[in-house]
Amino acid sequence: MKAFIADRYRKNEPLRFDEMPEPVLGQGDVLVEIHAAGVNPLDAKIRDGAFKAFIPYRPPFILGHDVAGTVVALGSNVRRFKLGDEVYARPRDGRIGTFAERIAIDQEDLALKPGTISMEEAASIPLVGLTAWQALVERAGLEKGQKILIHAGSGGVGTIAIQLAKHLGATVATTTSTANVDLVKRLGADIVIDYRSQEFDKLLSGYDVVLNSLDGTTLRKSLEVLKPGGKLISISGPPDPDFAKAQGMNWLLRQVMRLLSLGIRRRAAARGVHYSFLFMRANGNQLGQITALIDKGIIRPVVERIFPFDDTNEALALVETGRAKGKVVVKLR
Ligand SMILES: NC(=O)c1ccc[n+]([C@@H]2O[C@H](COP(=O)([O-])OP(=O)(O)OC[C@H]3O[C@@H](n4cnc5c(N)ncnc54)[C@H](OP(=O)(O)O)[C@@H]3O)[C@@H](O)[C@H]2O)c1
């Protein structure tokens, strides 16, 4: 089958478009004929080798973390899906590879695709939808009446997190640039901070939760916004000891993670705030709950651009600019 392949870990190296062997189907796996694949900053980071210490892939490997498609074969233990089902997923770490014609996915990672949206829209959802769910529902326990600041509201994660936070009944503030103010307002943001002319840490206070996906300066300033007992959740680092433990890292890596996050954890503790790093994981059950929210019209995908499969490298380059509005998707059929 045709696929986009990383031949080695190297920054900005274009993926090779070539033939790869057909996926091997395990007993609990579903073989998915791929219709569309979402593109994420994580794809570039994996290719660059940024995560190879704890998510090692042996080159050559197929890149791609988001998929929507049709079930074309079933492992002998699969009970939850049938041939012809339209599905979507963020396959688990170690088993990625959605920039390809087919992929074998563990049934636990898979959910039925929302019926009300296209394959391309569906492919834009799993990684960012699960990130938003795991940050807001699981980690923050966000409740009606609480206040949340979501950084980068116009990005892949931000566009979904704003809608989910509004559904949970929170007041939502977000940061974005002038060109995207209308977009985040349409998605439901109550307070929009234009980071080109305003400083969020001077304007906001008494927040229960901040979802950070930006740099270390933004992370530190975010502490100013939180009330005592508030939660600072970062998906862009630095990683913390709980994350190292959950990943089963060795002693040395655990010490590295402890040191990397020592500064922000100390600053947070001094203000009575809790800092944690979140690294999203595959979860078909949670994705099924997101399907329901999409089919009820509560969450809408935001797709900036759909590229033909042949142009996967161009799609990845657009994501790497850090300026995408919502998601970038490649379409196979
Ligand atoms: N740990 C995890 O599990 C996890 C999961 C998902 C994503 N992530 C990470 O989280 C980050 C965001 O992911 P994403 O998919 O949302 O990225 P993305 O879609 O590429 O984000 C692009 C958006 O970020 C906005 N942006 C850039 N700089 C900004 C700033 N200073 N203030 C406010 N907005 C800004 C841009 O808006 P403007 O053009 O208006 O600036 C653009 O709309 C990435 O680093 C990604 O790797 C981590």
Short mmCIF file of C-alpha atoms and ligand atoms in Angstrom, two decimals:
data_model
loop_
_atom_site.label_atom_id
_atom_site.label_comp_id
_atom_site.label_asym_id
_atom_site.label_seq_id
_atom_site.Cartn_x
_atom_site.Cartn_y
_atom_site.Cartn_z
CA MET A 1 0.00 0.00 0.00
CA LYS A 2 1.03 3.62 -0.47
CA ALA A 3 2.20 5.56 2.60
CA PHE A 4 4.19 8.56 3.81
CA ILE A 5 7.26 7.29 5.59
CA ALA A 6 9.83 8.74 8.00
CA ASP A 7 13.18 7.17 7.04
CA ARG A 8 15.04 8.65 10.02
CA TYR A 9 14.58 11.10 12.85
CA ARG A 10 15.42 14.48 11.36
CA LYS A 11 14.00 18.01 11.63
CA ASN A 12 12.10 19.24 8.53
CA GLU A 13 12.93 16.09 6.55
CA PRO A 14 10.11 15.50 3.99
CA LEU A 15 8.36 12.16 4.34
CA ARG A 16 9.00 9.60 1.57
CA PHE A 17 5.92 8.59 -0.46
CA ASP A 18 6.34 4.91 -1.25
CA GLU A 19 5.05 1.34 -0.98
CA MET A 20 4.87 -0.27 2.47
CA PRO A 21 3.71 -3.77 3.47
CA GLU A 22 0.01 -4.25 4.30
CA PRO A 23 -0.77 -3.92 8.06
CA VAL A 24 -0.78 -7.12 10.12
CA LEU A 25 -4.15 -7.67 11.79
CA GLY A 26 -4.07 -8.82 15.45
CA GLN A 27 -6.97 -10.67 17.10
CA GLY A 28 -8.35 -7.50 18.69
CA ASP A 29 -7.64 -5.28 15.69
CA VAL A 30 -9.83 -3.66 13.07
CA LEU A 31 -8.45 -3.01 9.58
CA VAL A 32 -9.48 0.45 8.44
CA GLU A 33 -9.48 1.63 4.82
CA ILE A 34 -8.40 5.23 5.32
CA HIS A 35 -10.54 7.99 3.78
CA ALA A 36 -8.90 10.95 5.53
CA ALA A 37 -6.11 11.62 8.02
CA GLY A 38 -5.77 14.60 10.36
CA VAL A 39 -2.37 16.30 10.67
CA ASN A 40 -0.98 17.33 14.07
CA PRO A 41 2.06 19.17 15.46
CA LEU A 42 2.83 15.80 17.12
CA ASP A 43 3.58 14.32 13.67
CA ALA A 44 6.37 16.85 13.16
CA LYS A 45 7.68 16.35 16.72
CA ILE A 46 7.81 12.56 16.28
CA ARG A 47 9.62 12.95 12.93
CA ASP A 48 12.07 15.41 14.53
CA GLY A 49 12.89 12.82 17.22
CA ALA A 50 11.64 15.04 20.08
CA PHE A 51 9.87 12.11 21.78
CA LYS A 52 12.03 9.18 20.79
CA ALA A 53 13.27 8.63 24.37
CA PHE A 54 9.81 7.52 25.51
CA ILE A 55 7.87 6.76 22.29
CA PRO A 56 10.50 5.01 20.17
CA TYR A 57 9.66 4.12 16.57
CA ARG A 58 12.15 2.21 14.50
CA PRO A 59 12.61 3.93 11.09
CA PRO A 60 11.34 3.51 8.47
CA PHE A 61 7.87 4.03 9.93
CA ILE A 62 4.59 5.50 8.71
CA LEU A 63 3.62 8.79 10.36
CA GLY A 64 0.10 10.07 11.18
CA HIS A 65 -2.03 10.08 14.38
CA ASP A 66 -5.63 10.70 13.24
CA VAL A 67 -7.87 8.70 10.94
CA ALA A 68 -11.40 8.35 9.58
CA GLY A 69 -12.36 5.47 7.32
CA THR A 70 -14.26 2.23 6.75
CA VAL A 71 -13.86 -1.17 8.43
CA VAL A 72 -12.65 -3.71 5.82
CA ALA A 73 -11.46 -6.64 8.02
CA LEU A 74 -11.86 -7.81 11.62
CA GLY A 75 -9.59 -9.71 14.00
CA SER A 76 -11.10 -12.88 15.48
CA ASN A 77 -11.81 -11.22 18.87
CA VAL A 78 -13.48 -8.07 17.57
CA ARG A 79 -17.08 -7.77 18.77
CA ARG A 80 -17.64 -4.01 18.82
CA PHE A 81 -17.42 -3.30 15.07
CA LYS A 82 -18.58 -4.90 11.83
CA LEU A 83 -17.50 -4.76 8.20
CA GLY A 84 -18.52 -1.52 6.53
CA ASP A 85 -18.74 0.54 9.74
CA GLU A 86 -17.55 4.11 9.34
CA VAL A 87 -15.09 4.74 12.16
CA TYR A 88 -12.49 7.20 13.43
CA ALA A 89 -9.58 7.01 15.86
CA ARG A 90 -6.37 8.30 17.31
CA PRO A 91 -4.43 5.00 17.27
CA ARG A 92 -2.36 4.38 20.40
CA ASP A 93 1.33 5.33 20.67
CA GLY A 94 3.54 2.68 19.12
CA ARG A 95 0.84 1.84 16.53
CA ILE A 96 0.43 5.08 14.60
CA GLY A 97 0.61 5.36 10.80
CA THR A 98 -2.49 7.03 9.35
CA PHE A 99 -0.71 8.66 6.38
CA ALA A 100 -1.35 5.43 4.49
CA GLU A 101 -4.06 3.57 2.59
CA ARG A 102 -4.85 1.18 5.45
CA ILE A 103 -4.08 0.74 9.17
CA ALA A 104 -4.78 -1.97 11.77
CA ILE A 105 -6.15 -0.38 14.96
CA ASP A 106 -6.91 -1.94 18.35
CA GLN A 107 -10.70 -1.97 18.71
CA GLU A 108 -10.34 -0.23 22.12
CA ASP A 109 -8.98 2.86 20.34
CA LEU A 110 -11.79 3.08 17.80
CA ALA A 111 -15.26 4.70 17.78
CA LEU A 112 -18.07 5.01 15.27
CA LYS A 113 -17.67 8.15 13.19
CA PRO A 114 -20.29 10.85 13.80
CA GLY A 115 -22.99 10.45 11.14
CA THR A 116 -23.54 14.18 10.75
CA ILE A 117 -20.07 15.12 9.48
CA SER A 118 -17.82 14.20 6.53
CA MET A 119 -14.87 11.79 6.65
CA GLU A 120 -12.49 14.77 6.39
CA GLU A 121 -14.15 16.54 9.32
CA ALA A 122 -14.14 13.32 11.35
CA ALA A 123 -10.41 12.82 10.73
CA SER A 124 -9.79 16.25 12.27
CA ILE A 125 -11.26 15.29 15.63
CA PRO A 126 -9.73 12.34 17.53
CA LEU A 127 -6.38 13.64 18.83
CA VAL A 128 -7.56 17.16 19.67
CA GLY A 129 -11.00 15.98 20.85
CA LEU A 130 -9.46 13.45 23.25
CA THR A 131 -6.92 16.04 24.44
CA ALA A 132 -9.70 18.49 25.26
CA TRP A 133 -11.77 15.75 26.95
CA GLN A 134 -8.88 14.43 29.03
CA ALA A 135 -7.84 17.96 30.08
CA LEU A 136 -11.27 19.42 30.86
CA VAL A 137 -13.39 16.44 31.93
CA GLU A 138 -10.86 13.97 33.37
CA ARG A 139 -8.05 16.15 34.72
CA ALA A 140 -9.78 19.44 35.56
CA GLY A 141 -13.24 18.08 36.41
CA LEU A 142 -14.53 21.35 34.92
CA GLU A 143 -17.97 22.27 36.31
CA LYS A 144 -20.83 24.62 35.57
CA GLY A 145 -20.04 28.14 36.77
CA GLN A 146 -16.26 27.70 36.78
CA LYS A 147 -13.89 29.92 34.80
CA ILE A 148 -11.30 28.54 32.36
CA LEU A 149 -8.63 30.21 30.26
CA ILE A 150 -7.87 28.24 27.08
CA HIS A 151 -4.73 29.44 25.32
CA ALA A 152 -4.51 29.44 21.51
CA GLY A 153 -8.29 29.19 21.05
CA SER A 154 -8.01 29.17 17.25
CA GLY A 155 -5.74 26.09 17.11
CA GLY A 156 -6.65 22.44 16.75
CA VAL A 157 -7.00 21.81 20.48
CA GLY A 158 -8.35 25.28 21.29
CA THR A 159 -11.28 25.20 18.85
CA ILE A 160 -12.60 21.97 20.40
CA ALA A 161 -11.71 22.85 24.02
CA ILE A 162 -13.69 26.11 23.83
CA GLN A 163 -16.81 24.26 22.65
CA LEU A 164 -16.44 21.48 25.23
CA ALA A 165 -15.88 23.97 28.08
CA LYS A 166 -19.03 25.89 27.09
CA HIS A 167 -20.98 22.62 26.98
CA LEU A 168 -19.76 21.86 30.53
CA GLY A 169 -21.15 25.24 31.64
CA ALA A 170 -17.90 27.14 32.19
CA THR A 171 -17.09 30.77 31.43
CA VAL A 172 -14.38 30.67 28.76
CA ALA A 173 -11.59 33.13 28.13
CA THR A 174 -9.17 32.51 25.28
CA THR A 175 -6.09 34.05 23.66
CA THR A 176 -5.73 34.50 19.89
CA SER A 177 -4.54 37.03 17.32
CA THR A 178 -6.72 39.75 15.77
CA ALA A 179 -7.51 37.74 12.62
CA ASN A 180 -9.09 34.91 14.65
CA VAL A 181 -11.15 36.91 17.17
CA ASP A 182 -14.42 36.31 15.29
CA LEU A 183 -13.73 32.59 14.92
CA VAL A 184 -13.25 31.99 18.66
CA LYS A 185 -16.31 34.13 19.49
CA ARG A 186 -18.41 32.02 17.11
CA LEU A 187 -17.16 28.92 18.92
CA GLY A 188 -18.51 30.34 22.18
CA ALA A 189 -15.60 32.13 23.90
CA ASP A 190 -16.96 34.69 26.40
CA ILE A 191 -13.77 36.73 26.78
CA VAL A 192 -11.27 37.05 23.94
CA ILE A 193 -7.76 38.36 24.58
CA ASP A 194 -5.96 39.53 21.43
CA TYR A 195 -2.40 38.63 22.36
CA ARG A 196 -1.00 41.12 19.87
CA SER A 197 -2.38 44.10 21.80
CA GLN A 198 -3.43 42.78 25.23
CA GLU A 199 -1.78 40.98 28.14
CA PHE A 200 -3.97 38.18 29.47
CA ASP A 201 -2.26 38.08 32.87
CA LYS A 202 -3.14 41.76 33.49
CA LEU A 203 -6.78 41.32 32.47
CA LEU A 204 -7.88 37.99 33.97
CA SER A 205 -8.01 36.79 37.59
CA GLY A 206 -9.78 34.29 39.83
CA TYR A 207 -9.74 31.46 37.26
CA ASP A 208 -10.28 27.81 38.20
CA VAL A 209 -8.40 26.27 35.29
CA VAL A 210 -5.86 27.25 32.62
CA LEU A 211 -5.19 25.00 29.63
CA ASN A 212 -1.75 25.90 28.30
CA SER A 213 -0.44 24.86 24.88
CA LEU A 214 2.13 27.64 24.44
CA ASP A 215 5.62 28.51 25.69
CA GLY A 216 7.22 28.70 29.13
CA THR A 217 6.61 32.44 29.51
CA THR A 218 2.89 31.97 28.89
CA LEU A 219 2.91 29.06 31.34
CA ARG A 220 4.46 31.17 34.12
CA LYS A 221 2.18 34.15 33.46
CA SER A 222 -0.81 31.80 33.56
CA LEU A 223 -0.20 31.29 37.30
CA GLU A 224 -1.23 34.94 37.84
CA VAL A 225 -4.68 34.22 36.44
CA LEU A 226 -5.52 31.29 38.73
CA LYS A 227 -7.16 31.48 42.13
CA PRO A 228 -5.72 29.44 45.02
CA GLY A 229 -6.72 25.81 44.48
CA GLY A 230 -6.79 26.39 40.72
CA LYS A 231 -5.34 24.00 38.16
CA LEU A 232 -2.70 24.76 35.57
CA ILE A 233 -2.74 22.01 32.94
CA SER A 234 -0.11 22.15 30.22
CA ILE A 235 -0.04 20.06 27.06
CA SER A 236 3.12 21.71 25.73
CA GLY A 237 5.36 20.88 28.68
CA PRO A 238 7.30 20.73 30.79
CA PRO A 239 6.62 17.06 31.59
CA ASP A 240 6.28 16.20 35.30
CA PRO A 241 7.04 13.16 37.52
CA ASP A 242 3.46 11.82 37.36
CA PHE A 243 3.69 11.70 33.58
CA ALA A 244 7.06 9.92 33.80
CA LYS A 245 5.51 7.35 36.15
CA ALA A 246 2.44 6.83 33.96
CA GLN A 247 4.71 6.23 30.95
CA GLY A 248 6.73 3.66 32.94
CA MET A 249 9.96 5.61 32.40
CA ASN A 250 13.24 4.48 33.94
CA TRP A 251 14.80 6.16 36.99
CA LEU A 252 17.02 8.47 34.95
CA LEU A 253 14.21 9.77 32.73
CA ARG A 254 12.01 10.21 35.81
CA GLN A 255 14.70 12.46 37.34
CA VAL A 256 14.93 14.44 34.09
CA MET A 257 11.14 15.01 34.09
CA ARG A 258 11.29 16.01 37.77
CA LEU A 259 13.99 18.60 37.05
CA LEU A 260 12.35 19.93 33.89
CA SER A 261 9.16 20.80 35.78
CA LEU A 262 10.73 21.72 39.15
CA GLY A 263 10.56 25.49 38.52
CA ILE A 264 6.92 25.66 37.50
CA ARG A 265 5.83 23.17 40.19
CA ARG A 266 7.55 25.28 42.87
CA ARG A 267 6.04 28.51 41.56
CA ALA A 268 2.61 26.89 41.40
CA ALA A 269 2.89 25.48 44.93
CA ALA A 270 3.88 28.91 46.26
CA ARG A 271 0.56 30.25 44.93
CA GLY A 272 -1.50 27.28 46.12
CA VAL A 273 -2.07 26.17 42.53
CA HIS A 274 -1.64 22.66 41.10
CA TYR A 275 0.53 22.18 38.01
CA SER A 276 0.28 19.08 35.82
CA PHE A 277 1.43 18.01 32.38
CA LEU A 278 -1.02 16.09 30.21
CA PHE A 279 -0.05 13.76 27.40
CA MET A 280 -3.22 12.56 25.71
CA ARG A 281 -3.84 8.87 25.08
CA ALA A 282 -5.98 6.83 22.73
CA ASN A 283 -9.43 6.00 24.11
CA GLY A 284 -12.31 4.67 22.00
CA ASN A 285 -14.90 5.04 24.79
CA GLN A 286 -14.18 8.73 25.29
CA LEU A 287 -14.17 9.21 21.52
CA GLY A 288 -17.63 7.61 21.45
CA GLN A 289 -18.84 10.27 23.90
CA ILE A 290 -17.37 12.95 21.63
CA THR A 291 -19.25 11.36 18.69
CA ALA A 292 -22.50 11.90 20.60
CA LEU A 293 -21.69 15.58 21.24
CA ILE A 294 -20.89 16.11 17.55
CA ASP A 295 -24.09 14.40 16.40
CA LYS A 296 -26.10 16.62 18.78
CA GLY A 297 -24.46 19.70 17.20
CA ILE A 298 -22.71 20.63 20.47
CA ILE A 299 -19.20 20.31 19.03
CA ARG A 300 -18.42 21.30 15.43
CA PRO A 301 -15.17 20.45 13.68
CA VAL A 302 -13.12 23.39 12.42
CA VAL A 303 -11.11 22.44 9.33
CA GLU A 304 -9.00 25.12 7.67
CA ARG A 305 -7.78 23.16 4.69
CA ILE A 306 -8.02 19.73 3.06
CA PHE A 307 -5.01 18.56 1.02
CA PRO A 308 -4.92 15.67 -1.45
CA PHE A 309 -3.01 12.65 -0.07
CA ASP A 310 -0.11 13.31 -2.47
CA ASP A 311 0.46 16.66 -0.72
CA THR A 312 0.87 15.28 2.82
CA ASN A 313 4.27 16.98 3.18
CA GLU A 314 2.69 20.34 2.29
CA ALA A 315 -0.08 19.70 4.84
CA LEU A 316 2.52 18.97 7.53
CA ALA A 317 4.43 22.13 6.58
CA LEU A 318 1.26 24.22 7.05
CA VAL A 319 0.71 22.73 10.52
CA GLU A 320 4.34 23.47 11.38
CA THR A 321 3.84 27.20 10.74
CA GLY A 322 1.82 27.22 14.00
CA ARG A 323 -0.79 29.44 12.31
CA ALA A 324 -3.46 26.89 11.36
CA LYS A 325 -7.06 27.85 12.17
CA GLY A 326 -8.49 24.65 13.52
CA LYS A 327 -7.28 21.57 11.67
CA VAL A 328 -5.47 20.51 8.52
CA VAL A 329 -6.52 17.21 6.91
CA VAL A 330 -5.35 15.01 4.03
CA LYS A 331 -7.94 13.22 1.88
CA LEU A 332 -7.26 9.80 0.33
CA ARG A 333 -10.51 8.92 -1.40
N1 LIG B 1 0.36 16.84 25.33
C1 LIG B 1 -0.61 16.49 24.49
O1 LIG B 1 -1.27 15.46 24.67
C2 LIG B 1 -0.92 17.37 23.32
C3 LIG B 1 -2.06 17.13 22.55
C4 LIG B 1 -2.34 18.00 21.49
C5 LIG B 1 -1.49 19.06 21.22
N2 LIG B 1 -0.38 19.23 21.97
C6 LIG B 1 0.53 20.36 21.73
O2 LIG B 1 -0.18 21.55 21.98
C7 LIG B 1 0.23 22.56 21.07
C8 LIG B 1 -0.99 23.08 20.33
O3 LIG B 1 -1.53 22.04 19.52
P1 LIG B 1 -2.61 22.39 18.40
O4 LIG B 1 -2.88 21.15 17.65
O5 LIG B 1 -3.76 23.14 18.99
O6 LIG B 1 -1.71 23.38 17.52
P2 LIG B 1 -2.08 24.25 16.24
O7 LIG B 1 -3.44 23.88 15.75
O8 LIG B 1 -0.95 24.15 15.30
O9 LIG B 1 -2.11 25.74 16.84
C9 LIG B 1 -2.12 26.79 15.95
C10 LIG B 1 -2.84 27.96 16.58
O10 LIG B 1 -2.08 28.47 17.67
C11 LIG B 1 -2.35 29.85 17.76
N3 LIG B 1 -1.26 30.54 18.44
C12 LIG B 1 0.06 30.52 18.12
N4 LIG B 1 0.75 31.30 18.97
C13 LIG B 1 -0.16 31.82 19.84
C14 LIG B 1 -0.05 32.70 20.98
N5 LIG B 1 1.12 33.20 21.37
N6 LIG B 1 -1.18 32.99 21.67
C15 LIG B 1 -2.38 32.48 21.28
N7 LIG B 1 -2.53 31.66 20.21
C16 LIG B 1 -1.43 31.34 19.52
C17 LIG B 1 -2.45 30.29 16.32
O11 LIG B 1 -3.29 31.40 16.26
P3 LIG B 1 -2.74 32.78 15.66
O12 LIG B 1 -2.39 32.51 14.23
O13 LIG B 1 -3.90 33.69 15.87
O14 LIG B 1 -1.53 33.14 16.48
C18 LIG B 1 -3.05 29.07 15.60
O15 LIG B 1 -4.44 29.22 15.35
C19 LIG B 1 1.29 21.92 20.18
O16 LIG B 1 2.55 22.19 20.75
C20 LIG B 1 0.99 20.44 20.29
O17 LIG B 1 2.10 19.62 20.04
C21 LIG B 1 -0.07 18.41 23.01
#
